[in-house]
Amino acid sequence: MTAAALSPGMAALVLFGTFFALLAVRVPVAFALGLAALPILVIEPRLSPMVLFNEMFKAYNSFILLAVPFFLLTANLMNVGGITDRLMRFSRALVGHFPGGLAQVNVVLSVFFAGISGSSTADAASQGKLFIQAQVKEGYDLSFSIAITAVSAVLAVIIPPSILMIVWGGVISTSIGAMYLAGVIPGLLIGLAQMATVHAYAKRRNYPVYPRAGLGEVVRSAFTSIPALTTPLIIVGGILLGFFTATESAAVAVLYAAALSIFYYRQLSMRQLYTAIVDTGRLASVALFCIGTASVFGWLLAYYQIPKALLANVTQWGLGPIGVGFLIAASFLVVGCFLDAIPAIIIVGTTLQPLAASVGLHPVSFAIIGIVSLAFGLVTPPYGMCLMISCAVAKVPLRYALKDTMIMLVPMLLVLCAMIIWPEIPLLLPRWISPELLK
Amino acid sequence: MTKFLDGYHRLLTWVLAFAVAILIVPVSIQIFSRFTALIPAYIWTEEMSRFFFIWMVMIGAMIGVRERLHFDVDLWNELSPRANAALRIVANLFVLGFTGVTIYWGIEFTKFGWNQTSELADLPMWLIFIAWPVAGVTWLLFLIEAFARDIDLYRRGENLGGNAPEKAL
């Protein structure tokens, strides 16, 4: 490393300077990351632009990332195949009579959806169409409706299965089974926090309620939803029992959703199937393309040992596990405002890992703190995919729903703080069900 | 020109759908062969799925440029239609720079892999590496079209149809 032409400081300046300058003129994130790496690859005599393609190829040539298109496809199949409708009916029977009935249904359906699909963007897109207009028609404010759809969509990557956890497991080698189990309690807590927020809003603004569903309706709707609701058990159980790997579990989710739609609910036409597949290809590949160029960016950061230089100061502060936990959450929250979650894991996750390890933070706690913070980044501007999608569905600019989104984030952040102060919260379930994964 | 690009675009979309649909096959074989003796446990399933996967990503990235699917960060609030068009031209000039690099070095990259074969199925590696130069040339075509459109929109002071974030759908 002695022959490097650029000092780590210089290299960091070029990388981040170019990246942010390009973002400012609306160059797409994926291209901005690749272009920012380019000057360094040209200047540094030991590197060449060939590194760009080599690292991109290495990033895509990974079996793990196959989970991304599979989970998107699962979600798209659920929507066109009638699974989402069944779950919606069940959610309404369960919580429709709470204050803010339809908004409560919105949150509960996100929890169910999260248990089947691992993609928040898919959740925001489908529930945006399902709820925003319907809520406004019933007298809810538009900005509230957009905000609750966006914030409840983030549950999809926290409650297993989760694309982010699979990527995290691949990049930072943490047990995916353990992360899946660890995500359950934080996910449910965040869901409860959102329901409490809806309750408070509904009381203040007199939002409507549905009449309480009779026991018969609850049982009937539960019965039609059972096949769909067993998906998380199949996926998580299959991984824990060693029947299939995390990536294969995503393929199982696709096959199961397709089988339910075709043979059980019998709602899937060939035309819809084709649309679901093409939409999956579009969204998955632009997200994945970005991961390729982010890997090059991350590779260069590691080449110049920039993370080490950044963390050299932090280790002198003498933070304990809780202090480091807050630092990790803050870093991911800030980065999550500007970057997609997967590149953020590649760049920031690998940077912070030695710090987390140095204070004895459990790798699974570290992962959950990181993933929950990044999930919140999905609704923070300027780059908050879920909020962008919800606003796009409602055809309003992102600023419109910003205030309500920020209000709803406060209780969610309290849950995150609780997890940092008591790192045992996420570890409870994996410790109980399969302690050997935490070794 | 537009007609040709429309046709090419449709072809790419079709190949993309094929790549997504076919991805599920080798992974399923991999799982089922573990539990039944009916299907032998082929060793090439994993490699094959990875190869289709790479092509899927690159084709999606090609289509993404024409459909404006690649995510960007919007730091500007409301700009005039002219400023929007000008900004799109500037941003696309940078994408054009990346396209140039992808074509030139992508060809080098393909040459580099000319005599290599894959570890498991013995496939020639250039079949994969050529995805980059193909992407470069495709981007070039789509960018030329975008420049012509944006210059026209700038002259007339009109906005691009559709809501920008909606492309995320």
Coordinates of C-alpha atoms in Angstrom, one line a residue:
Chain A
M1 CA 0.0 0.0 0.0
T2 CA 3.1 2.2 0.2
A3 CA 3.2 3.0 -3.5
A4 CA -0.3 4.6 -3.5
A5 CA -0.1 7.9 -5.4
L6 CA -3.0 9.4 -3.4
S7 CA -3.2 9.7 0.4
P8 CA -6.3 8.3 2.0
G9 CA -7.5 11.9 2.7
M10 CA -7.1 12.9 -0.9
A11 CA -8.8 9.8 -2.2
A12 CA -11.7 10.3 0.1
L13 CA -12.1 13.9 -1.0
V14 CA -12.1 12.9 -4.7
L15 CA -14.5 10.0 -4.1
F16 CA -17.1 11.8 -2.0
G17 CA -16.6 15.2 -3.6
T18 CA -17.2 13.9 -7.1
F19 CA -20.1 11.7 -5.9
F20 CA -22.0 14.5 -4.2
A21 CA -21.3 17.0 -7.0
L22 CA -22.8 14.6 -9.5
L23 CA -25.8 13.9 -7.4
A24 CA -26.4 17.6 -7.2
V25 CA -26.9 17.8 -11.0
R26 CA -29.3 14.8 -10.9
V27 CA -26.9 12.2 -12.2
P28 CA -28.5 8.8 -11.2
V29 CA -27.0 7.4 -8.1
A30 CA -25.7 4.3 -9.9
F31 CA -23.8 6.3 -12.5
A32 CA -22.6 8.8 -10.0
L33 CA -20.9 6.1 -7.9
G34 CA -19.2 4.6 -10.9
L35 CA -18.0 8.0 -12.2
A36 CA -16.7 9.0 -8.8
A37 CA -14.5 6.0 -8.8
L38 CA -13.2 6.7 -12.3
P39 CA -10.7 9.6 -11.7
I40 CA -8.9 7.5 -9.0
L41 CA -8.7 4.4 -11.2
V42 CA -7.0 6.6 -13.9
I43 CA -4.7 8.5 -11.5
E44 CA -3.5 5.6 -9.4
P45 CA -0.8 3.9 -11.5
R46 CA -1.4 0.4 -10.0
L47 CA -5.1 0.5 -10.9
S48 CA -7.0 0.8 -14.2
P49 CA -10.7 1.3 -15.2
M50 CA -10.7 -2.5 -15.7
V51 CA -11.2 -2.7 -11.9
L52 CA -14.6 -1.1 -12.4
F53 CA -15.9 -4.0 -14.5
N54 CA -14.1 -6.6 -12.5
E55 CA -15.6 -5.5 -9.3
M56 CA -19.1 -5.0 -10.8
F57 CA -18.9 -8.5 -12.2
K58 CA -17.8 -9.9 -8.8
A59 CA -20.7 -8.1 -7.2
Y60 CA -23.3 -9.6 -9.5
N61 CA -21.7 -13.0 -9.7
S62 CA -23.2 -13.7 -6.3
F63 CA -25.8 -16.3 -5.5
I64 CA -27.0 -14.2 -2.5
L65 CA -28.3 -11.3 -4.5
L66 CA -30.7 -13.5 -6.4
A67 CA -33.0 -13.0 -3.4
V68 CA -33.7 -9.5 -4.6
P69 CA -35.6 -10.3 -7.7
F70 CA -37.3 -13.3 -6.0
F71 CA -38.7 -11.3 -3.1
L72 CA -39.9 -8.6 -5.5
L73 CA -41.6 -11.2 -7.7
T74 CA -43.2 -12.7 -4.6
A75 CA -44.7 -9.4 -3.7
N76 CA -45.9 -8.7 -7.2
L77 CA -47.5 -12.2 -7.4
M78 CA -49.2 -11.6 -4.0
N79 CA -50.8 -8.4 -5.4
V80 CA -52.1 -9.8 -8.7
G81 CA -52.9 -13.2 -7.4
G82 CA -55.4 -12.2 -4.7
I83 CA -53.2 -13.0 -1.6
T84 CA -53.1 -9.3 -0.7
D85 CA -56.9 -9.0 -0.9
R86 CA -57.4 -11.9 1.5
L87 CA -54.9 -10.5 4.0
M88 CA -56.6 -7.1 3.8
R89 CA -60.0 -8.6 4.6
F90 CA -58.4 -10.4 7.6
S91 CA -56.7 -7.2 8.8
R92 CA -59.9 -5.3 8.6
A93 CA -61.8 -7.9 10.6
L94 CA -59.0 -7.7 13.3
V95 CA -58.4 -3.9 13.7
G96 CA -61.1 -2.1 11.6
H97 CA -63.0 -1.1 14.7
F98 CA -60.0 0.7 16.3
P99 CA -59.9 4.5 16.0
G100 CA -58.6 5.3 12.5
G101 CA -59.8 1.9 11.3
L102 CA -58.6 2.0 7.7
A103 CA -55.2 3.4 8.7
Q104 CA -54.8 0.7 11.4
V105 CA -55.6 -1.9 8.6
N106 CA -52.9 -0.3 6.6
V107 CA -50.3 -0.9 9.3
V108 CA -51.5 -4.5 10.1
L109 CA -51.5 -5.4 6.4
S110 CA -47.9 -4.2 6.2
V111 CA -47.0 -6.5 9.1
F112 CA -48.5 -9.5 7.3
F113 CA -47.0 -8.4 4.0
A114 CA -43.6 -8.1 5.7
G115 CA -43.9 -11.7 6.7
I116 CA -44.1 -12.9 3.2
S117 CA -42.2 -10.4 1.1
G118 CA -38.8 -8.9 2.0
S119 CA -39.1 -5.8 -0.1
S120 CA -40.3 -2.4 1.3
T121 CA -40.5 -0.7 -2.1
A122 CA -43.0 -3.4 -3.2
D123 CA -45.0 -2.9 -0.1
A124 CA -45.1 0.9 -0.6
A125 CA -46.1 0.6 -4.2
S126 CA -48.9 -1.9 -3.7
Q127 CA -50.4 -0.4 -0.5
G128 CA -50.1 3.1 -1.9
K129 CA -52.6 2.1 -4.6
L130 CA -54.7 0.2 -2.2
F131 CA -55.0 2.7 0.7
I132 CA -54.2 6.3 -0.1
Q133 CA -57.2 7.1 -2.3
A134 CA -59.5 5.0 -0.1
Q135 CA -58.4 6.7 3.0
V136 CA -58.9 10.2 1.6
K137 CA -62.4 9.2 0.4
E138 CA -63.2 8.2 4.0
G139 CA -62.1 11.6 5.3
Y140 CA -58.5 11.1 6.3
D141 CA -56.0 13.9 5.4
L142 CA -54.0 13.1 2.3
S143 CA -50.6 13.9 3.9
F144 CA -51.5 11.6 6.8
S145 CA -52.5 8.8 4.4
I146 CA -49.3 9.0 2.4
A147 CA -47.1 9.2 5.5
I148 CA -48.7 6.1 7.2
T149 CA -48.4 4.1 4.0
A150 CA -44.8 5.0 3.6
V151 CA -43.7 4.4 7.2
S152 CA -45.6 1.1 7.6
A153 CA -43.9 -0.1 4.4
V154 CA -40.5 -0.1 6.1
L155 CA -41.6 -3.0 8.2
A156 CA -41.1 -5.3 5.2
V157 CA -37.3 -5.2 5.6
I158 CA -37.3 -5.5 9.4
I159 CA -39.8 -8.4 9.8
P160 CA -38.4 -11.6 8.1
P161 CA -37.9 -12.4 5.3
S162 CA -35.8 -9.4 4.4
I163 CA -33.7 -8.5 1.4
L164 CA -31.5 -6.3 3.6
M165 CA -30.8 -9.1 6.0
I166 CA -29.8 -11.4 3.2
V167 CA -27.4 -8.8 1.8
W168 CA -26.1 -8.0 5.2
G169 CA -25.4 -11.7 5.8
G170 CA -23.6 -11.9 2.5
V171 CA -21.4 -8.8 3.0
I172 CA -20.7 -8.9 6.7
S173 CA -21.1 -12.7 7.3
T174 CA -23.7 -12.8 10.0
S175 CA -26.1 -15.7 10.4
I176 CA -29.2 -14.8 8.3
G177 CA -31.4 -17.2 10.4
A178 CA -30.4 -15.4 13.6
M179 CA -31.1 -12.0 12.0
Y180 CA -34.5 -13.2 10.8
L181 CA -35.5 -14.2 14.3
A182 CA -33.9 -11.1 15.8
G183 CA -36.0 -8.9 13.4
V184 CA -39.4 -10.2 14.6
I185 CA -39.7 -8.4 18.0
P186 CA -38.3 -5.0 16.8
G187 CA -40.6 -5.2 13.8
L188 CA -43.7 -5.9 15.9
L189 CA -42.7 -3.1 18.4
I190 CA -42.4 -0.6 15.5
G191 CA -45.7 -1.8 14.1
L192 CA -47.3 -1.2 17.6
A193 CA -45.7 2.2 17.8
Q194 CA -47.3 3.0 14.4
M195 CA -50.7 1.8 15.5
A196 CA -50.4 4.0 18.6
T197 CA -49.5 7.0 16.4
V198 CA -52.6 6.3 14.2
H199 CA -54.7 6.1 17.4
A200 CA -53.4 9.5 18.6
Y201 CA -54.0 11.1 15.2
A202 CA -57.5 9.5 14.9
K203 CA -58.6 10.7 18.4
R204 CA -57.4 14.3 17.6
R205 CA -58.8 14.5 14.1
N206 CA -61.9 12.3 14.6
Y207 CA -61.0 9.8 11.9
P208 CA -63.7 7.2 11.1
V209 CA -64.0 3.7 12.5
Y210 CA -65.6 0.6 11.0
P211 CA -68.2 -1.3 13.0
R212 CA -66.6 -4.2 14.9
A213 CA -66.5 -7.4 12.8
G214 CA -68.4 -10.3 14.1
L215 CA -66.6 -13.4 15.4
G216 CA -67.8 -15.3 12.3
E217 CA -66.2 -12.8 9.9
V218 CA -62.9 -12.9 11.9
V219 CA -62.8 -16.7 11.7
R220 CA -63.8 -16.8 8.1
S221 CA -61.3 -14.2 7.0
A222 CA -58.6 -15.8 9.1
F223 CA -59.4 -19.2 7.5
T224 CA -58.9 -17.9 3.9
S225 CA -55.7 -16.2 5.0
I226 CA -54.1 -19.1 6.7
P227 CA -52.2 -20.5 3.6
A228 CA -50.7 -17.1 3.0
L229 CA -49.9 -16.5 6.7
T230 CA -47.9 -19.7 7.0
T231 CA -45.4 -18.4 4.4
P232 CA -43.1 -16.8 7.1
L233 CA -43.1 -20.1 9.1
I234 CA -42.1 -22.0 5.9
I235 CA -39.3 -19.6 5.1
V236 CA -37.8 -19.0 8.5
G237 CA -38.4 -22.6 9.6
G238 CA -36.9 -24.0 6.4
I239 CA -33.8 -22.0 6.9
L240 CA -33.4 -22.8 10.6
L241 CA -33.9 -26.5 9.9
G242 CA -31.4 -26.4 7.1
F243 CA -33.8 -27.4 4.3
F244 CA -32.7 -24.5 2.2
T245 CA -30.4 -21.5 2.2
A246 CA -31.6 -17.9 2.6
T247 CA -31.5 -17.3 -1.1
E248 CA -33.2 -20.5 -1.9
S249 CA -35.9 -19.6 0.6
A250 CA -36.7 -16.5 -1.6
A251 CA -37.3 -18.9 -4.5
V252 CA -39.5 -21.0 -2.3
A253 CA -41.5 -17.9 -1.5
V254 CA -42.0 -17.3 -5.2
L255 CA -43.1 -20.8 -5.9
Y256 CA -45.4 -20.8 -2.9
A257 CA -47.0 -17.5 -3.8
A258 CA -47.4 -18.6 -7.4
A259 CA -48.9 -21.9 -6.4
L260 CA -51.4 -20.2 -4.0
S261 CA -52.4 -17.7 -6.6
I262 CA -52.9 -20.3 -9.4
F263 CA -54.3 -23.3 -7.6
Y264 CA -55.8 -22.0 -4.4
Y265 CA -57.1 -18.5 -5.0
R266 CA -57.2 -19.1 -8.8
Q267 CA -56.9 -15.4 -9.7
L268 CA -53.7 -15.2 -11.8
S269 CA -54.0 -14.7 -15.6
M270 CA -51.1 -15.1 -18.0
R271 CA -51.1 -11.4 -18.8
Q272 CA -50.9 -10.4 -15.1
L273 CA -48.1 -13.0 -14.7
Y274 CA -46.1 -11.4 -17.5
T275 CA -46.6 -7.9 -16.1
A276 CA -45.5 -9.0 -12.6
I277 CA -42.4 -10.6 -14.1
V278 CA -41.4 -7.5 -16.2
D279 CA -42.0 -5.1 -13.3
T280 CA -39.9 -7.3 -11.1
G281 CA -37.1 -7.3 -13.7
R282 CA -37.2 -3.5 -14.0
L283 CA -37.1 -2.6 -10.3
A284 CA -34.7 -5.4 -9.3
S285 CA -32.1 -4.7 -12.0
V286 CA -31.9 -0.9 -11.5
A287 CA -31.4 -1.5 -7.7
L288 CA -28.9 -4.2 -8.4
F289 CA -27.0 -2.2 -11.0
C290 CA -26.5 0.4 -8.3
I291 CA -25.1 -2.3 -6.0
G292 CA -22.4 -3.0 -8.6
T293 CA -21.1 0.5 -8.9
A294 CA -21.4 0.9 -5.1
S295 CA -19.2 -2.1 -4.7
V296 CA -16.5 -0.4 -6.8
F297 CA -16.8 2.7 -4.6
G298 CA -16.6 0.6 -1.5
W299 CA -13.7 -1.4 -2.8
L300 CA -11.8 1.9 -3.4
L301 CA -12.6 3.0 0.2
A302 CA -11.1 -0.2 1.5
Y303 CA -8.1 0.1 -0.9
Y304 CA -7.1 3.4 0.7
Q305 CA -8.1 2.1 4.1
I306 CA -10.4 5.2 4.5
P307 CA -12.7 3.6 7.0
K308 CA -9.8 2.8 9.3
A309 CA -8.6 6.4 9.1
L310 CA -12.1 7.7 9.9
L311 CA -12.5 5.3 12.8
A312 CA -9.0 6.0 14.3
N313 CA -10.4 9.1 16.0
V314 CA -13.6 7.5 17.1
T315 CA -11.8 4.7 19.0
Q316 CA -10.1 7.4 21.1
W317 CA -13.4 8.7 22.3
G318 CA -13.7 5.6 24.5
L319 CA -17.4 5.0 23.8
G320 CA -19.1 2.0 25.4
P321 CA -21.5 -0.4 23.5
I322 CA -24.4 2.0 23.9
G323 CA -22.5 5.0 22.7
V324 CA -21.2 3.0 19.7
G325 CA -24.8 1.8 19.1
F326 CA -26.0 5.3 18.9
L327 CA -23.1 6.2 16.6
I328 CA -23.9 3.3 14.3
A329 CA -27.6 4.3 14.2
A330 CA -26.8 7.9 13.5
S331 CA -24.4 7.0 10.7
F332 CA -26.9 4.7 9.0
L333 CA -29.7 7.3 9.4
V334 CA -27.6 10.0 7.8
V335 CA -26.3 7.8 5.0
G336 CA -29.8 6.4 4.5
C337 CA -31.0 9.9 3.6
F338 CA -28.7 9.9 0.5
L339 CA -28.1 6.3 -0.5
D340 CA -30.1 3.2 -1.2
A341 CA -29.9 0.7 1.7
I342 CA -28.0 -2.0 -0.1
P343 CA -25.0 0.2 -1.2
A344 CA -25.1 1.7 2.3
I345 CA -24.6 -1.8 3.8
I346 CA -21.7 -2.4 1.5
I347 CA -20.0 0.9 2.2
V348 CA -20.9 1.8 5.7
G349 CA -21.7 -1.6 7.2
T350 CA -18.2 -2.9 6.4
T351 CA -16.7 0.4 7.7
L352 CA -18.4 0.2 11.1
Q353 CA -18.1 -3.5 11.7
P354 CA -14.6 -3.4 13.3
L355 CA -15.9 -0.6 15.6
A356 CA -18.9 -2.6 16.7
A357 CA -16.7 -5.7 17.3
S358 CA -14.2 -3.6 19.3
V359 CA -16.8 -2.7 22.0
G360 CA -18.2 -6.2 22.1
L361 CA -21.6 -5.3 20.4
H362 CA -23.1 -8.6 19.3
P363 CA -22.9 -9.0 15.5
V364 CA -26.7 -9.7 15.4
S365 CA -27.5 -6.6 17.5
F366 CA -25.2 -4.6 15.2
A367 CA -27.0 -5.9 12.2
I368 CA -30.5 -5.2 13.6
I369 CA -29.5 -1.6 14.7
G370 CA -28.1 -1.0 11.2
I371 CA -31.0 -2.5 9.3
V372 CA -33.7 -0.7 11.3
S373 CA -31.8 2.6 10.9
L374 CA -31.5 2.0 7.1
A375 CA -35.2 1.0 7.0
F376 CA -36.0 4.4 8.5
G377 CA -33.9 5.9 5.7
L378 CA -36.5 4.6 3.3
V379 CA -38.8 7.5 4.3
T380 CA -36.3 10.3 4.9
P381 CA -35.6 12.7 2.1
P382 CA -34.0 13.5 -0.3
Y383 CA -33.6 9.8 -1.1
G384 CA -36.4 7.9 0.6
M385 CA -37.7 5.3 -1.8
C386 CA -40.9 4.4 0.1
L387 CA -41.9 8.0 0.6
M388 CA -41.1 8.8 -3.0
I389 CA -43.3 6.0 -4.2
S390 CA -46.2 6.9 -1.9
C391 CA -46.0 10.5 -3.0
A392 CA -45.8 9.4 -6.6
V393 CA -48.9 7.2 -6.2
A394 CA -50.8 10.3 -4.8
K395 CA -49.2 12.5 -7.5
V396 CA -47.9 15.1 -5.0
P397 CA -44.3 16.4 -4.4
L398 CA -42.4 14.7 -1.7
R399 CA -42.5 17.8 0.6
Y400 CA -46.2 17.5 0.9
A401 CA -46.2 14.6 3.3
L402 CA -42.9 15.4 5.0
K403 CA -44.3 16.8 8.3
D404 CA -46.6 13.9 9.1
T405 CA -43.8 11.5 8.1
M406 CA -41.4 13.1 10.5
I407 CA -44.0 13.1 13.3
M408 CA -44.6 9.3 12.7
L409 CA -40.9 8.7 12.8
V410 CA -40.5 9.9 16.4
P411 CA -42.2 6.9 18.1
M412 CA -40.3 4.6 15.7
L413 CA -37.0 6.2 16.7
L414 CA -37.9 5.7 20.4
V415 CA -38.1 1.9 19.6
L416 CA -34.7 2.1 17.9
C417 CA -33.3 3.9 21.0
A418 CA -34.7 1.2 23.3
M419 CA -33.0 -1.5 21.2
I420 CA -29.7 0.3 21.5
I421 CA -30.0 0.8 25.2
W422 CA -31.2 -2.8 25.7
P423 CA -29.4 -4.8 23.0
E424 CA -31.0 -7.9 24.4
I425 CA -34.4 -7.0 22.9
P426 CA -33.6 -8.3 19.4
L427 CA -31.6 -11.2 20.8
L428 CA -34.5 -12.5 22.8
L429 CA -36.1 -14.7 20.1
P430 CA -33.0 -16.2 18.6
R431 CA -31.6 -17.0 22.0
W432 CA -34.8 -18.8 22.9
I433 CA -35.4 -20.7 19.6
S434 CA -31.9 -21.4 18.3
P435 CA -29.1 -20.2 20.6
E436 CA -26.5 -22.0 18.6
L437 CA -26.9 -19.4 15.8
L438 CA -25.7 -16.6 18.1
K439 CA -22.2 -18.2 18.7
Chain B
M1 CA -34.9 6.0 -35.4
T2 CA -37.6 6.1 -32.7
K3 CA -39.3 3.1 -34.4
F4 CA -36.1 1.1 -34.4
L5 CA -35.5 2.0 -30.7
D6 CA -39.1 1.1 -29.8
G7 CA -38.6 -2.3 -31.3
Y8 CA -35.2 -2.8 -29.7
H9 CA -36.7 -1.7 -26.4
R10 CA -39.5 -4.3 -26.7
L11 CA -37.0 -7.0 -27.5
L12 CA -34.9 -6.1 -24.4
T13 CA -38.0 -6.1 -22.2
W14 CA -38.9 -9.5 -23.5
V15 CA -35.4 -10.9 -22.9
L16 CA -35.6 -9.3 -19.4
A17 CA -38.8 -11.1 -18.6
F18 CA -37.3 -14.3 -19.9
A19 CA -34.2 -13.9 -17.7
V20 CA -36.3 -13.3 -14.6
A21 CA -38.6 -16.2 -15.3
I22 CA -35.8 -18.6 -16.1
L23 CA -33.9 -17.6 -12.9
I24 CA -36.3 -19.6 -10.8
V25 CA -35.7 -22.8 -12.7
P26 CA -32.1 -23.7 -11.7
V27 CA -32.7 -22.6 -8.1
S28 CA -35.8 -24.8 -7.9
I29 CA -33.9 -27.8 -9.4
Q30 CA -31.2 -27.2 -6.8
I31 CA -33.7 -27.4 -3.9
F32 CA -35.7 -30.3 -5.2
S33 CA -32.7 -32.4 -6.2
R34 CA -31.6 -32.3 -2.5
F35 CA -34.8 -34.1 -1.4
T36 CA -35.7 -36.4 -4.2
A37 CA -33.7 -38.9 -6.1
L38 CA -35.8 -38.1 -9.2
I39 CA -33.5 -35.3 -10.3
P40 CA -29.8 -35.6 -10.1
A41 CA -28.0 -32.8 -8.1
Y42 CA -26.6 -30.9 -11.1
I43 CA -23.6 -29.0 -10.2
W44 CA -24.1 -26.3 -12.8
T45 CA -27.5 -25.0 -11.5
E46 CA -25.9 -22.4 -9.2
E47 CA -23.6 -21.1 -11.9
M48 CA -26.3 -21.0 -14.5
S49 CA -28.6 -18.9 -12.3
R50 CA -25.7 -16.5 -11.6
F51 CA -25.1 -16.0 -15.3
F52 CA -28.8 -15.3 -16.1
F53 CA -28.8 -13.0 -13.2
I54 CA -25.9 -10.9 -14.5
W55 CA -27.6 -10.6 -17.9
M56 CA -30.9 -9.6 -16.1
V57 CA -29.2 -6.8 -14.2
M58 CA -27.4 -5.5 -17.3
I59 CA -30.5 -5.6 -19.5
G60 CA -32.6 -3.9 -16.8
A61 CA -29.9 -1.2 -16.5
M62 CA -30.1 -0.7 -20.3
I63 CA -33.9 -0.3 -20.3
G64 CA -33.6 1.9 -17.2
V65 CA -31.8 4.6 -19.1
R66 CA -34.6 4.9 -21.7
E67 CA -37.4 4.6 -19.1
R68 CA -35.6 6.9 -16.7
L69 CA -35.8 4.2 -14.0
H70 CA -32.4 4.8 -12.5
F71 CA -32.9 6.5 -9.1
D72 CA -31.6 10.0 -8.7
V73 CA -31.6 12.4 -5.8
D74 CA -33.7 15.6 -6.2
L75 CA -32.1 18.4 -4.3
W76 CA -33.8 21.1 -6.3
N77 CA -37.4 22.1 -5.5
E78 CA -39.5 23.3 -8.3
L79 CA -37.5 24.3 -11.4
S80 CA -38.8 25.8 -14.6
P81 CA -39.3 23.3 -17.5
R82 CA -36.3 24.8 -19.2
A83 CA -34.0 24.4 -16.2
N84 CA -35.3 20.8 -15.9
A85 CA -34.5 20.1 -19.5
A86 CA -31.0 21.7 -19.2
L87 CA -30.3 19.7 -16.0
R88 CA -31.3 16.5 -17.7
I89 CA -28.9 17.3 -20.6
V90 CA -26.1 18.0 -18.1
A91 CA -26.8 14.8 -16.1
N92 CA -27.0 12.8 -19.3
L93 CA -23.6 14.2 -20.5
F94 CA -22.1 12.5 -17.4
V95 CA -23.9 9.3 -18.1
L96 CA -22.5 9.6 -21.6
G97 CA -19.0 9.8 -20.2
F98 CA -19.7 6.6 -18.2
T99 CA -21.1 5.0 -21.4
G100 CA -17.8 5.8 -23.3
V101 CA -15.8 4.2 -20.5
T102 CA -18.1 1.2 -20.6
I103 CA -17.8 0.7 -24.3
Y104 CA -14.0 1.1 -24.5
W105 CA -13.0 -0.7 -21.3
G106 CA -15.9 -3.2 -21.7
I107 CA -14.3 -4.4 -24.9
E108 CA -11.0 -4.7 -23.2
F109 CA -12.7 -6.6 -20.4
T110 CA -14.3 -8.9 -23.0
K111 CA -11.0 -9.6 -24.7
F112 CA -9.5 -10.3 -21.3
G113 CA -12.1 -13.1 -20.8
W114 CA -11.9 -14.4 -24.4
N115 CA -10.1 -17.6 -23.5
Q116 CA -11.5 -18.1 -20.0
T117 CA -14.1 -20.6 -19.3
S118 CA -16.4 -20.9 -16.2
E119 CA -15.4 -23.1 -13.3
L120 CA -18.3 -25.5 -13.3
A121 CA -20.1 -25.6 -16.6
D122 CA -17.1 -24.7 -18.7
L123 CA -19.0 -21.9 -20.4
P124 CA -16.9 -19.3 -22.3
M125 CA -16.7 -16.2 -20.0
W126 CA -17.0 -13.7 -22.9
L127 CA -20.6 -14.7 -23.0
I128 CA -21.0 -12.9 -19.7
F129 CA -18.4 -10.1 -20.1
I130 CA -19.9 -9.0 -23.4
A131 CA -22.9 -7.7 -21.4
W132 CA -20.9 -4.6 -20.6
P133 CA -20.0 -3.4 -24.1
V134 CA -23.6 -4.3 -25.2
A135 CA -24.9 -2.2 -22.4
G136 CA -22.5 0.7 -23.4
V137 CA -23.7 0.7 -27.0
T138 CA -27.4 0.5 -26.0
W139 CA -27.0 3.4 -23.6
L140 CA -25.3 5.4 -26.4
L141 CA -28.4 4.9 -28.6
F142 CA -30.9 5.7 -25.9
L143 CA -28.8 8.8 -24.8
I144 CA -28.7 10.2 -28.3
E145 CA -32.5 9.9 -28.4
A146 CA -32.8 11.6 -25.0
F147 CA -30.5 14.5 -26.0
A148 CA -32.6 15.2 -29.1
R149 CA -35.7 15.1 -27.0
D150 CA -34.3 17.3 -24.2
I151 CA -32.9 19.9 -26.6
D152 CA -36.3 20.1 -28.2
L153 CA -38.1 20.4 -24.9
Y154 CA -35.6 23.2 -23.8
R155 CA -36.4 25.1 -27.0
R156 CA -40.1 24.9 -26.5
G157 CA -39.9 25.3 -22.7
E158 CA -42.0 22.2 -21.9
N159 CA -41.8 19.6 -19.2
L160 CA -41.2 15.9 -19.7
G161 CA -44.6 14.2 -19.4
G162 CA -45.3 12.3 -16.2
N163 CA -44.4 12.8 -12.6
A164 CA -40.7 12.1 -12.1
P165 CA -40.8 9.9 -9.0
E166 CA -43.5 7.8 -10.6
K167 CA -40.8 6.1 -12.6
A168 CA -39.9 4.2 -9.4
L169 CA -43.1 2.1 -10.0

